[in-house]
CSV table of C-alpha atoms and ligand atoms in Angstrom, one decimal:
chain,number,residue,atom,x,y,z
A,533,UNK,CA,0.0,0.0,0.0
A,534,UNK,CA,1.3,3.5,-0.8
A,535,UNK,CA,1.6,6.2,1.8
A,536,UNK,CA,-1.1,8.2,0.0
A,537,UNK,CA,-3.5,5.2,0.2
A,538,UNK,CA,-2.7,4.7,3.9
A,539,UNK,CA,-3.3,8.5,4.5
A,540,UNK,CA,-6.6,8.5,2.7
A,541,UNK,CA,-7.8,5.5,4.7
A,542,UNK,CA,-6.7,7.1,8.0
A,543,UNK,CA,-8.5,10.3,7.2
A,544,UNK,CA,-11.6,8.4,6.2
A,545,UNK,CA,-11.7,6.7,9.7
A,546,UNK,CA,-11.4,10.0,11.5
A,547,UNK,CA,-14.0,11.5,9.2
A,548,UNK,CA,-16.5,8.7,9.8
A,549,UNK,CA,-15.9,8.9,13.6
A,550,UNK,CA,-16.2,12.7,13.7
A,551,UNK,CA,-19.3,14.2,15.3
A,552,UNK,CA,-20.3,17.7,16.2
A,553,UNK,CA,-16.8,19.1,17.1
A,554,UNK,CA,-15.4,15.9,18.6
A,555,UNK,CA,-14.5,12.4,17.5
A,556,UNK,CA,-15.7,9.1,18.9
A,557,UNK,CA,-13.0,6.4,19.4
A,558,UNK,CA,-14.9,3.8,17.4
A,559,UNK,CA,-18.5,3.6,16.1
A,560,UNK,CA,-20.7,1.2,18.2
A,561,UNK,CA,-18.1,0.2,20.7
A,562,UNK,CA,-17.3,3.7,22.1
A,563,UNK,CA,-19.9,6.2,20.9
A,564,UNK,CA,-19.0,9.3,23.0
A,565,UNK,CA,-15.9,11.5,23.6
A,566,UNK,CA,-13.1,9.8,25.6
A,567,UNK,CA,-10.6,11.9,27.4
A,568,UNK,CA,-7.2,10.7,26.6
A,569,UNK,CA,-8.2,9.5,23.1
A,570,UNK,CA,-8.8,13.2,22.3
A,571,UNK,CA,-5.1,14.0,22.6
A,572,UNK,CA,-3.8,11.7,19.7
A,573,UNK,CA,-7.0,12.4,17.8
A,574,UNK,CA,-6.3,16.1,17.8
A,575,UNK,CA,-2.8,15.5,16.6
A,576,UNK,CA,-4.2,13.3,13.8
A,577,UNK,CA,-6.6,16.0,12.7
A,578,UNK,CA,-3.7,18.5,12.6
A,579,UNK,CA,-1.5,16.2,10.6
A,580,UNK,CA,-4.4,15.9,8.1
A,581,UNK,CA,-4.5,19.7,7.9
A,582,UNK,CA,-7.8,20.0,9.7
A,583,UNK,CA,-6.8,22.5,12.3
A,584,UNK,CA,-10.4,23.4,13.0
A,585,UNK,CA,-11.2,19.8,14.0
A,586,UNK,CA,-7.9,19.6,15.9
A,587,UNK,CA,-8.6,22.5,18.2
A,588,UNK,CA,-12.3,21.9,18.6
A,589,UNK,CA,-11.5,18.3,19.8
A,590,UNK,CA,-9.7,19.8,22.8
A,591,UNK,CA,-12.0,22.7,23.2
A,592,UNK,CA,-15.0,20.4,23.4
A,593,UNK,CA,-13.3,18.1,25.9
A,594,UNK,CA,-12.2,20.9,28.2
A,595,UNK,CA,-15.7,22.5,28.1
A,596,UNK,CA,-16.9,19.5,30.1
A,597,UNK,CA,-14.3,20.1,32.9
A,598,UNK,CA,-15.6,20.0,36.4
A,599,UNK,CA,-15.3,23.0,38.8
A,600,UNK,CA,-12.6,21.2,40.7
A,601,UNK,CA,-10.4,21.0,37.5
A,602,UNK,CA,-11.1,17.3,36.8
A,603,UNK,CA,-11.6,16.5,33.2
A,604,UNK,CA,-13.9,13.5,32.9
A,605,UNK,CA,-13.0,10.3,31.2
A,606,UNK,CA,-16.1,10.1,29.1
A,607,UNK,CA,-18.4,13.0,28.0
A,608,UNK,CA,-21.8,11.7,27.0
A,609,UNK,CA,-22.6,14.4,24.4
A,610,UNK,CA,-25.6,12.5,23.1
A,611,UNK,CA,-28.4,10.6,24.6
A,612,UNK,CA,-28.4,6.9,23.9
A,613,UNK,CA,-28.5,3.5,25.5
A,614,UNK,CA,-25.8,1.8,23.3
A,615,UNK,CA,-23.1,2.0,25.9
A,616,UNK,CA,-22.7,0.4,29.3
A,617,UNK,CA,-22.2,1.8,31.9
A,618,UNK,CA,-24.0,5.0,30.6
A,619,UNK,CA,-25.0,8.2,32.3
A,620,UNK,CA,-27.7,6.7,34.6
A,621,UNK,CA,-25.2,4.4,36.2
A,622,UNK,CA,-22.7,7.2,36.8
A,623,UNK,CA,-25.4,9.7,38.0
A,624,UNK,CA,-22.8,12.5,38.4
A,625,UNK,CA,-25.4,15.2,38.0
A,626,UNK,CA,-23.3,17.0,35.5
A,627,UNK,CA,-24.5,18.8,32.3
A,628,UNK,CA,-23.4,17.5,29.8
A,629,UNK,CA,-23.5,14.1,31.5
A,630,UNK,CA,-20.0,12.7,32.2
A,631,UNK,CA,-18.4,10.0,34.2
A,632,UNK,CA,-16.8,10.9,37.6
A,633,UNK,CA,-13.2,9.8,36.9
A,634,UNK,CA,-10.4,11.2,34.8
A,635,UNK,CA,-7.8,9.6,32.4
A,636,UNK,CA,-4.1,10.3,31.8
A,637,UNK,CA,-3.8,14.0,30.8
A,638,UNK,CA,-2.4,13.4,27.3
A,639,UNK,CA,-4.6,16.1,25.8
A,640,UNK,CA,-2.4,18.7,27.6
A,641,UNK,CA,0.7,17.6,25.6
A,642,UNK,CA,-1.4,17.5,22.4
A,643,UNK,CA,-2.4,21.2,23.0
A,644,UNK,CA,1.2,22.2,23.4
A,645,UNK,CA,2.1,20.4,20.2
A,646,UNK,CA,-0.8,22.1,18.3
A,647,UNK,CA,0.3,25.4,19.6
A,648,UNK,CA,3.9,24.9,18.4
A,649,UNK,CA,2.9,23.6,15.0
A,650,UNK,CA,-0.2,25.6,13.9
A,651,UNK,CA,0.9,27.7,10.9
A,652,UNK,CA,-1.8,30.3,11.7
A,653,UNK,CA,-0.1,32.0,14.7
A,654,UNK,CA,-3.1,34.1,15.6
A,655,UNK,CA,-5.3,31.1,15.8
A,656,UNK,CA,-2.7,29.2,17.8
A,657,UNK,CA,-2.4,32.0,20.3
A,658,UNK,CA,-6.1,32.4,20.8
A,659,UNK,CA,-6.9,28.7,21.0
A,660,UNK,CA,-4.0,27.8,23.3
A,661,UNK,CA,-4.7,31.0,25.3
A,662,UNK,CA,-8.3,29.8,25.8
A,663,UNK,CA,-7.2,26.3,26.9
A,664,UNK,CA,-4.3,27.4,29.1
A,665,UNK,CA,-6.1,28.1,32.4
A,666,UNK,CA,-8.2,24.9,32.0
A,667,UNK,CA,-5.2,22.7,31.3
A,668,UNK,CA,-3.3,24.2,34.2
A,669,UNK,CA,-6.4,23.7,36.5
A,670,UNK,CA,-6.6,20.0,35.4
A,671,UNK,CA,-2.9,19.4,36.3
A,672,UNK,CA,-3.2,21.3,39.6
A,673,UNK,CA,-6.2,19.2,40.5
A,674,UNK,CA,-4.2,16.0,39.7
A,675,UNK,CA,-1.5,17.2,42.0
A,676,UNK,CA,-4.0,18.1,44.7
A,677,UNK,CA,-6.4,15.2,44.5
A,678,UNK,CA,-4.4,12.4,42.8
A,679,UNK,CA,-1.0,12.3,44.6
A,680,UNK,CA,-0.1,9.1,46.5
A,681,UNK,CA,2.4,8.4,49.3
A,682,UNK,CA,5.4,8.3,46.9
A,683,UNK,CA,4.3,11.5,45.2
A,684,UNK,CA,3.2,9.6,42.1
A,685,UNK,CA,-0.2,9.9,40.4
A,686,UNK,CA,-3.0,7.8,41.9
A,687,UNK,CA,-5.7,6.2,39.9
A,688,UNK,CA,-8.9,5.5,41.8
A,689,UNK,CA,-10.3,3.0,39.2
A,690,UNK,CA,-8.6,0.9,36.5
A,691,UNK,CA,-10.5,2.9,33.9
A,692,UNK,CA,-8.7,6.0,35.1
A,693,UNK,CA,-5.4,4.4,33.9
A,694,UNK,CA,-6.7,3.9,30.4
A,695,UNK,CA,-5.2,0.4,30.6
A,696,UNK,CA,-8.4,-1.1,31.9
A,697,UNK,CA,-7.7,-4.8,32.5
A,698,UNK,CA,-3.9,-4.7,32.8
A,699,UNK,CA,-2.6,-7.4,35.1
A,700,UNK,CA,-1.1,-4.4,37.0
A,701,UNK,CA,-4.6,-4.0,38.7
A,702,UNK,CA,-5.4,-7.7,39.4
A,703,UNK,CA,-4.4,-7.7,43.1
A,704,UNK,CA,-5.8,-4.3,44.1
A,705,UNK,CA,-9.0,-5.0,42.0
A,706,UNK,CA,-9.6,-8.3,43.7
A,707,UNK,CA,-9.7,-6.5,47.1
A,708,UNK,CA,-12.6,-4.3,46.0
A,709,UNK,CA,-16.3,-5.1,46.4
A,710,UNK,CA,-18.2,-6.8,43.6
A,711,UNK,CA,-21.3,-4.8,42.5
A,712,UNK,CA,-23.4,-7.9,41.9
A,713,UNK,CA,-23.3,-11.6,41.4
A,714,UNK,CA,-25.7,-11.4,38.5
A,715,UNK,CA,-24.7,-11.5,34.8
A,716,UNK,CA,-23.9,-8.0,33.7
A,717,UNK,CA,-25.5,-7.1,30.3
A,718,UNK,CA,-22.6,-5.4,28.6
A,719,UNK,CA,-22.6,-3.8,25.1
A,720,UNK,CA,-19.0,-4.2,24.3
A,721,UNK,CA,-19.2,-8.0,23.8
A,722,UNK,CA,-22.0,-7.5,21.3
A,723,UNK,CA,-19.4,-6.3,18.7
A,724,UNK,CA,-16.1,-7.8,20.0
A,725,UNK,CA,-15.4,-11.4,21.0
A,726,UNK,CA,-15.6,-11.8,24.8
A,727,UNK,CA,-12.1,-13.4,24.8
A,728,UNK,CA,-10.7,-10.1,23.6
A,729,UNK,CA,-12.4,-8.0,26.4
A,730,UNK,CA,-12.3,-7.8,30.2
A,731,UNK,CA,-14.0,-10.7,32.1
A,732,UNK,CA,-17.5,-10.6,33.8
A,733,UNK,CA,-15.7,-10.9,37.1
A,734,UNK,CA,-13.6,-7.8,36.4
A,735,UNK,CA,-16.7,-5.9,35.3
A,736,UNK,CA,-18.4,-6.6,38.6
A,737,UNK,CA,-15.5,-5.0,40.4
A,738,UNK,CA,-15.3,-2.1,38.0
A,739,UNK,CA,-19.0,-1.4,38.8
A,740,UNK,CA,-18.4,-2.0,42.5
A,741,UNK,CA,-15.9,0.9,42.6
A,742,UNK,CA,-18.3,3.1,40.6
A,743,UNK,CA,-21.0,2.4,43.2
A,744,UNK,CA,-18.7,3.3,46.0
A,745,UNK,CA,-17.6,6.6,44.4
A,746,UNK,CA,-21.2,7.4,43.6
A,747,UNK,CA,-22.3,6.7,47.2
A,748,UNK,CA,-19.6,9.1,48.3
A,749,UNK,CA,-21.1,11.8,46.2
A,750,UNK,CA,-18.5,12.2,43.5
A,751,UNK,CA,-16.3,14.5,45.6
A,752,UNK,CA,-13.4,14.8,43.3
A,753,UNK,CA,-11.1,16.2,46.0
A,754,UNK,CA,-11.2,13.1,48.1
A,755,UNK,CA,-11.6,10.1,45.8
A,756,UNK,CA,-8.4,8.3,46.8
A,757,UNK,CA,-9.9,8.0,50.3
A,758,UNK,CA,-13.5,7.2,49.0
A,759,UNK,CA,-12.5,4.6,46.5
A,760,UNK,CA,-11.8,0.9,47.5
A,761,UNK,CA,-9.1,1.1,44.7
A,762,UNK,CA,-6.2,3.6,44.9
A,763,UNK,CA,-3.0,2.7,43.1
A,764,UNK,CA,0.0,4.8,42.1
A,765,UNK,CA,0.4,4.3,38.4
A,766,UNK,CA,3.7,4.8,36.6
A,767,UNK,CA,2.0,5.5,33.2
A,768,UNK,CA,-0.5,8.0,34.6
A,769,UNK,CA,2.3,9.7,36.5
A,770,UNK,CA,4.6,9.8,33.4
A,771,UNK,CA,1.9,11.3,31.2
A,772,UNK,CA,1.1,13.9,33.9
A,773,UNK,CA,4.8,14.8,34.3
A,774,UNK,CA,5.3,15.2,30.5
A,775,UNK,CA,2.0,17.1,30.3
A,776,UNK,CA,3.2,19.6,32.9
A,777,UNK,CA,6.6,20.0,31.2
A,778,UNK,CA,5.0,20.5,27.8
A,779,UNK,CA,2.5,23.0,29.2
A,780,UNK,CA,5.4,24.9,30.8
A,781,UNK,CA,7.3,25.2,27.5
A,782,UNK,CA,4.2,25.9,25.4
A,783,UNK,CA,3.1,28.5,28.0
A,784,UNK,CA,6.5,30.2,28.0
A,785,UNK,CA,6.4,30.5,24.2
A,786,UNK,CA,2.9,31.9,24.4
A,787,UNK,CA,3.8,34.5,27.0
A,788,UNK,CA,2.3,32.9,30.1
A,789,UNK,CA,4.1,32.3,33.4
A,790,UNK,CA,5.5,28.7,33.1
A,791,UNK,CA,6.6,28.4,36.8
A,792,UNK,CA,3.6,26.6,38.1
A,793,UNK,CA,3.5,23.9,35.4
A,794,UNK,CA,7.3,23.5,35.7
A,795,UNK,CA,6.9,22.9,39.4
A,796,UNK,CA,4.2,20.4,38.8
A,797,UNK,CA,6.4,18.6,36.3
A,798,UNK,CA,9.2,18.3,38.8
A,799,UNK,CA,6.9,16.9,41.5
A,800,UNK,CA,5.4,14.3,39.2
A,801,UNK,CA,8.9,13.2,37.9
A,802,UNK,CA,10.1,12.7,41.5
A,803,UNK,CA,7.0,10.6,42.2
A,804,UNK,CA,7.6,8.5,39.1
A,805,UNK,CA,11.2,7.8,40.1
A,806,UNK,CA,10.0,6.5,43.5
A,807,UNK,CA,8.1,3.8,41.6
A,808,UNK,CA,11.3,2.3,40.1
A,809,UNK,CA,11.8,-1.3,41.3
A,810,UNK,CA,15.6,-1.7,41.0
A,811,UNK,CA,15.5,-5.5,41.6
A,812,UNK,CA,13.0,-5.9,38.7
A,813,UNK,CA,14.5,-3.2,36.5
A,814,UNK,CA,11.0,-1.7,35.8
A,815,UNK,CA,8.6,0.9,37.1
A,816,UNK,CA,5.8,-0.6,39.1
A,817,UNK,CA,2.4,0.4,40.4
A,818,UNK,CA,2.0,0.8,44.2
A,819,UNK,CA,-1.2,-0.4,45.8
A,820,UNK,CA,-1.8,2.3,48.5
A,821,UNK,CA,-4.5,0.2,50.2
A,822,UNK,CA,-2.3,-2.9,50.6
A,823,UNK,CA,0.8,-0.9,51.1
A,824,UNK,CA,2.9,-2.7,48.5
A,825,UNK,CA,4.0,-2.7,44.9
A,826,UNK,CA,1.7,-4.7,42.7
A,827,UNK,CA,1.7,-6.7,39.5
A,828,UNK,CA,4.1,-8.0,36.9
A,829,UNK,CA,6.1,-6.2,34.2
A,830,UNK,CA,3.5,-4.3,32.0
A,831,UNK,CA,3.2,-1.3,29.7
A,832,UNK,CA,2.2,0.8,32.7
A,833,UNK,CA,5.9,0.8,33.8
A,834,UNK,CA,7.3,1.0,30.2
A,835,UNK,CA,5.4,4.2,29.5
A,836,UNK,CA,7.5,5.9,32.1
A,837,UNK,CA,9.9,6.4,29.2
A,838,UNK,CA,7.5,9.1,27.7
A,839,UNK,CA,8.3,11.4,30.7
A,840,UNK,CA,12.1,11.3,30.1
A,841,UNK,CA,13.9,9.1,32.5
A,842,UNK,CA,17.6,8.3,33.3
A,843,UNK,CA,19.6,6.6,30.6
A,844,UNK,CA,20.5,3.6,32.8
A,845,UNK,CA,16.9,2.9,33.6
A,846,UNK,CA,16.0,3.2,29.9
A,847,UNK,CA,18.7,0.7,29.1
A,848,UNK,CA,17.5,-1.8,31.6
A,849,UNK,CA,13.9,-1.7,30.2
A,850,UNK,CA,15.2,-1.8,26.6
A,851,UNK,CA,17.1,-5.0,27.2
A,852,UNK,CA,13.9,-6.6,28.3
A,853,UNK,CA,11.9,-5.3,25.4
A,854,UNK,CA,14.7,-6.5,23.1
A,855,UNK,CA,14.4,-10.0,24.6
A,856,UNK,CA,10.7,-10.1,23.9
A,857,UNK,CA,11.3,-9.0,20.3
A,858,UNK,CA,13.5,-12.1,19.9
A,859,UNK,CA,10.5,-14.4,20.7
A,860,UNK,CA,7.7,-12.4,19.1
A,861,UNK,CA,7.5,-11.0,15.5
A,862,UNK,CA,6.7,-7.5,16.7
A,863,UNK,CA,6.7,-5.1,19.6
A,864,UNK,CA,5.7,-4.1,22.1
A,865,UNK,CA,3.3,-6.5,24.1
A,866,UNK,CA,1.5,-4.7,26.9
A,867,UNK,CA,2.3,-7.5,29.4
A,868,UNK,CA,5.6,-9.5,29.8
A,869,UNK,CA,5.0,-12.6,27.5
A,870,UNK,CA,6.7,-14.8,30.1
A,871,UNK,CA,4.3,-13.8,32.9
A,872,UNK,CA,1.4,-16.2,33.6
A,873,UNK,CA,-1.0,-13.3,33.2
A,874,UNK,CA,0.0,-12.7,29.6
A,875,UNK,CA,-2.9,-13.2,27.2
A,876,UNK,CA,-2.1,-12.2,23.5
A,877,UNK,CA,-5.7,-11.3,22.6
A,878,UNK,CA,-7.3,-10.0,25.8
A,879,UNK,CA,-7.2,-6.1,25.6
A,880,UNK,CA,-4.4,-4.8,27.9
A,881,UNK,CA,-3.1,-8.2,29.0
A,882,UNK,CA,-0.7,-8.7,26.0
A,883,UNK,CA,-1.9,-7.2,22.7
A,884,UNK,CA,0.1,-4.4,21.1
A,885,UNK,CA,-1.5,-0.9,21.0
A,886,UNK,CA,-0.6,1.8,18.6
A,887,UNK,CA,-0.7,4.4,21.4
A,888,UNK,CA,1.7,2.6,23.6
A,889,UNK,CA,4.1,2.1,20.7
A,890,UNK,CA,4.0,5.8,19.9
A,891,UNK,CA,4.6,6.9,23.5
A,892,UNK,CA,7.5,4.4,23.9
A,893,UNK,CA,9.0,5.3,20.5
A,894,UNK,CA,9.0,8.9,21.5
A,895,UNK,CA,10.8,8.0,24.7
A,896,UNK,CA,13.4,5.9,22.8
A,897,UNK,CA,14.1,8.9,20.4
A,898,UNK,CA,14.5,11.2,23.4
A,899,UNK,CA,16.9,8.8,24.9
A,900,UNK,CA,18.9,8.7,21.6
A,901,UNK,CA,17.8,5.1,20.8
A,902,UNK,CA,16.7,6.0,17.3
A,903,UNK,CA,17.2,2.5,16.0
A,904,UNK,CA,14.7,1.1,18.6
A,905,UNK,CA,12.3,3.9,17.8
A,906,UNK,CA,12.6,3.1,14.1
A,907,UNK,CA,11.9,-0.5,14.7
A,908,UNK,CA,8.8,0.3,16.7
A,909,UNK,CA,7.6,2.5,13.9
A,910,UNK,CA,8.1,-0.1,11.3
A,911,UNK,CA,6.3,-2.8,13.4
A,912,UNK,CA,3.4,-0.4,13.9
A,913,UNK,CA,3.3,0.5,10.2
A,914,UNK,CA,2.9,-3.2,9.4
A,915,UNK,CA,-0.1,-3.3,11.7
A,916,UNK,CA,-2.0,-0.4,10.4
A,917,UNK,CA,-1.6,-1.3,6.7
A,918,UNK,CA,-4.0,-4.2,7.5
A,919,UNK,CA,-6.5,-1.9,9.1
A,920,UNK,CA,-6.9,0.6,12.0
A,921,UNK,CA,-7.7,-1.9,14.8
A,922,UNK,CA,-8.0,-1.2,18.5
A,923,UNK,CA,-5.1,-3.6,19.2
A,924,UNK,CA,-3.1,-6.4,17.6
A,925,UNK,CA,-2.1,-9.9,18.5
A,926,UNK,CA,1.7,-9.9,19.0
A,927,UNK,CA,2.0,-13.5,17.8
A,928,UNK,CA,0.8,-12.9,14.3
A,929,UNK,CA,0.0,-9.2,14.0
A,930,UNK,CA,-3.8,-9.9,13.5
A,931,UNK,CA,-6.0,-6.8,14.2
A,932,UNK,CA,-8.4,-7.5,17.1
A,933,UNK,CA,-10.8,-5.6,19.4
A,934,UNK,CA,-12.7,-2.7,17.7
A,935,UNK,CA,-12.1,-1.7,14.1
A,936,UNK,CA,-12.0,1.7,12.5
A,937,UNK,CA,-10.4,2.9,15.7
A,938,UNK,CA,-9.6,6.6,15.9
A,939,UNK,CA,-6.3,6.8,17.7
A,940,UNK,CA,-4.8,4.1,15.5
A,941,UNK,CA,-5.7,6.2,12.4
A,942,UNK,CA,-4.7,9.5,14.1
A,943,UNK,CA,-1.3,8.3,15.1
A,944,UNK,CA,-0.7,6.9,11.6
A,945,UNK,CA,-1.1,10.4,10.3
A,946,UNK,CA,0.8,12.1,13.1
A,947,UNK,CA,3.6,9.6,13.5
A,948,UNK,CA,3.9,6.8,10.8
A,949,UNK,CA,3.3,9.1,7.8
A,950,UNK,CA,5.0,12.2,9.2
B,386,LIG,C1,-11.0,1.5,26.4
B,386,LIG,C2,-9.5,1.7,26.6
B,386,LIG,C3,-9.2,3.1,27.0
B,386,LIG,C4,-9.8,4.0,25.9
B,386,LIG,C5,-11.3,3.7,25.6
B,386,LIG,C6,-11.8,4.5,24.4
B,386,LIG,O1,-11.7,1.7,27.6
B,386,LIG,O2,-9.0,0.8,27.6
B,386,LIG,O3,-7.9,3.4,27.2
B,386,LIG,O4,-9.7,5.4,26.3
B,386,LIG,O5,-11.4,2.4,25.4
B,386,LIG,O6,-11.0,4.2,23.3
């Protein structure tokens, strides 16, 4: 396939998924606006030359920000019953209806990238200027309301990490209440094979946490205390650290005072470093309820690389990623293939994701490992030429999960075809 054909196909996916000023991750499976998806989607629109769509993606998302500064993980812009759990389950009382959790603040880094690259400097200044106080409020809220005992970012629900059923969460999730013993009528398994999605058991716990937070009144300032699940997450922390650093440099160029985001970046980076497990040679989540590090080697730890970490730590993680690449035809699986929890087709328990590859390749480039970054890029290119799937089986590169998936298309435009 030529680059032009691939570009046309990617733009067609984004166009099909575009709604009134925002873009759904995938038709049917994810019919609303998802928080961290909006970051790469905005970059994809910009790479396609659609700056109007790029800026409005972020503007729409930030217009649903809560007074506390939290940016919700799903904004239910339309009414419908095609998604579970929908607005009635969350019952956050917000207009527009939203969930009561956040996701990794990747849209902050996207805004800074748009500001730097937009050829229309007046538009860049006015769009970024409009977003700046909101983005800063989001990151300040994360520091205030999502900082754990090591100074790292805490997620109060696996959904808040964006890596929903990663084995990283198995232990802390098992300690949470189950919402029900009944069969849960989900919509995701209507369009995707159940073997590629989280289990019923996990869903009961996901809903149990939602119930606990709902009963506590969605007080976004005290959710780590209200939730039965509170885990310091390396990937969330790394994305927050990079977001703050990117906001500081974008802000400085736009004439705003960069000191507060720069301070936030330093704090988050220090928290991230405290999650390094030197015996394992990997960053690890810390279960604040149980008071211990949790889970095997997963993409949650690898994404630390996106924040900019010390060379010797990059080197230790890279040697492990290299060893996986010798047994699998492509990189990078989201769970250590040698771990018993590895499952090559089940969502965040093994499959390769375009977003993770992009974050990690960027980290490799920043660490000077341009050969590894190029390898990840060519592995990812081989995936997307078969279609813009949600994730891919690392044993045979088969596209699985949802199809016509927005961030796979968007990052093809922003990264693979750049
Ligand atoms: C799934 C993913 C999450 C993503 C959402 C929409 O829930 O785990 O990371 O934001 O789908 O694409």
